[in-house]
């Protein structure tokens, strides 16, 4: 998607502080971290959000979820929080599906 911020990061047209990459997903540091460690994990292909995942796309969603723990461990995190904001009312601002991986110290409850 040409006007999508995260597709531009995937394409290398915008910079990102990458922490993990494979054929299907990319993980990079959030530009405005809300925790000591704040990483965004995204599918490389454009998927708007959880509510728009097509049947053929579930394997990449599963793959992204499987990689969250290894990515957290590579950052030295044992415990961590995963959030996906889904739709405008869910607080989603970038409409390319992503998981916020948050950690570092004891996170506050909510
Ligand atoms: P959301 O509100 O769930 O859509 O989250 C979007 C996240 O993307 C926010 O936490 C932003 O700080 C983050 N963000 C926006 N632009 C960039 C960027 N160029 N590089 C890294 N993170 C970004
Ligand atoms: Zn996109």
Coordinates of C-alpha atoms and ligand atoms in Angstrom, one line a residue:
X1 CA 0.0 0.0 0.0
X2 CA 1.8 3.1 -1.3
X3 CA 0.5 5.6 1.3
X4 CA 1.0 3.3 4.3
X5 CA 3.7 4.3 6.8
X6 CA 4.6 0.8 7.8
X7 CA 4.6 -0.5 4.2
X8 CA 7.1 2.3 3.5
X9 CA 9.3 1.0 6.4
X10 CA 9.0 -2.5 5.0
X11 CA 10.0 -1.2 1.6
X12 CA 13.0 0.6 3.0
X13 CA 11.6 4.0 2.0
X14 CA 11.5 5.2 5.6
X15 CA 14.1 4.4 8.3
X16 CA 13.4 2.1 11.3
X17 CA 15.4 0.8 14.2
X18 CA 15.0 -2.8 13.3
X19 CA 15.4 -5.5 15.9
X20 CA 14.2 -8.6 14.0
X21 CA 13.3 -9.4 10.4
X22 CA 12.4 -12.5 8.4
X23 CA 10.6 -13.3 5.2
X24 CA 7.2 -12.5 6.8
X25 CA 7.5 -10.1 9.6
X26 CA 9.5 -7.1 10.8
X27 CA 10.1 -5.8 14.3
X28 CA 11.4 -2.3 15.0
X29 CA 11.5 0.2 17.9
X30 CA 8.5 2.5 18.4
X31 CA 9.4 6.1 17.6
X32 CA 7.6 7.3 20.8
X33 CA 8.2 4.5 23.4
X34 CA 5.5 4.1 26.1
X35 CA 7.8 1.7 28.1
X36 CA 11.5 1.2 28.5
X37 CA 11.3 -1.3 25.7
X38 CA 8.6 -0.7 23.1
X39 CA 8.8 -2.7 19.9
X40 CA 6.3 -2.9 17.0
X41 CA 5.9 -6.2 15.3
X42 CA 4.3 -6.1 11.9
X43 CA 3.5 -8.5 9.0
X44 CA 5.4 -7.4 5.9
X45 CA 2.3 -7.7 3.8
X46 CA -0.3 -5.0 4.3
X47 CA -3.0 -6.2 6.6
X48 CA -5.2 -3.4 8.0
X49 CA -6.0 -5.0 11.4
X50 CA -7.2 -8.1 13.1
X51 CA -10.7 -7.6 11.8
X52 CA -9.6 -7.7 8.2
X53 CA -7.4 -10.7 8.2
X54 CA -8.2 -13.0 5.3
X55 CA -8.2 -16.7 5.4
X56 CA -4.9 -17.0 3.6
X57 CA -3.3 -14.5 5.9
X58 CA -3.8 -16.3 9.3
X59 CA -0.5 -18.2 9.0
X60 CA 1.5 -15.0 9.0
X61 CA -0.5 -13.7 12.0
X62 CA 0.3 -17.0 13.8
X63 CA 3.9 -16.6 12.8
X64 CA 4.1 -13.1 14.2
X65 CA 2.6 -14.3 17.5
X66 CA 5.1 -17.1 17.6
X67 CA 8.0 -14.7 17.3
X68 CA 6.9 -12.4 20.1
X69 CA 8.5 -14.4 22.8
X70 CA 11.9 -14.9 21.1
X71 CA 12.0 -11.2 20.2
X72 CA 11.2 -10.3 23.8
X73 CA 13.9 -12.7 25.0
X74 CA 16.4 -11.2 22.6
X75 CA 15.7 -7.8 24.3
X76 CA 16.3 -9.4 27.7
X77 CA 12.6 -9.3 28.7
X78 CA 11.1 -12.2 30.6
X79 CA 7.7 -10.7 31.2
X80 CA 6.2 -8.4 28.7
X81 CA 2.9 -7.0 27.4
X82 CA 1.4 -7.3 24.0
X83 CA -1.2 -5.0 22.7
X84 CA -2.9 -4.6 19.3
X85 CA -5.1 -1.6 18.8
X86 CA -7.9 -2.5 16.5
X87 CA -9.8 0.2 14.6
X88 CA -10.0 3.9 15.3
X89 CA -12.2 3.3 18.4
X90 CA -9.6 0.9 19.6
X91 CA -6.9 3.5 19.4
X92 CA -5.4 2.4 16.1
X93 CA -3.6 5.2 14.4
X94 CA -1.5 3.4 11.9
X95 CA -3.8 1.1 9.8
X96 CA -1.2 -1.6 9.1
X97 CA -1.6 -4.3 11.7
X98 CA 1.0 -4.3 14.5
X99 CA 1.6 -5.7 17.9
X100 CA 3.0 -3.4 20.5
X101 CA 5.6 -5.4 22.6
X102 CA 6.2 -3.6 25.8
X103 CA 8.5 -4.4 28.7
X104 CA 11.3 -3.4 30.9
X105 CA 10.7 -3.4 34.6
X106 CA 7.3 -4.0 36.2
X107 CA 4.6 -2.5 34.0
X108 CA 1.7 -0.8 35.6
X109 CA -1.6 -2.5 35.7
X110 CA -4.5 -1.2 33.6
Ligands
LIG1 P1 -1.3 2.5 17.0 O1 -1.9 3.7 17.8 O2 -1.6 1.2 17.7 O3 -1.7 2.5 15.6 O4 0.2 2.6 17.1 C1 1.0 3.3 16.2 C2 2.4 3.4 16.8 O5 3.3 3.6 15.7 C3 2.6 4.5 17.8 O6 3.0 3.9 19.1 C4 3.6 5.4 17.2 O7 4.5 5.9 18.2 C5 4.3 4.4 16.3 N1 5.0 5.1 15.1 C6 4.5 6.0 14.3 N2 5.4 6.3 13.3 C7 6.5 5.5 13.5 C8 7.7 5.4 12.9 N3 8.1 6.1 11.8 N4 8.6 4.5 13.4 C9 8.3 3.8 14.5 N5 7.1 3.9 15.2 C10 6.2 4.7 14.7
LIG2 ZN1 0.8 -1.2 5.1

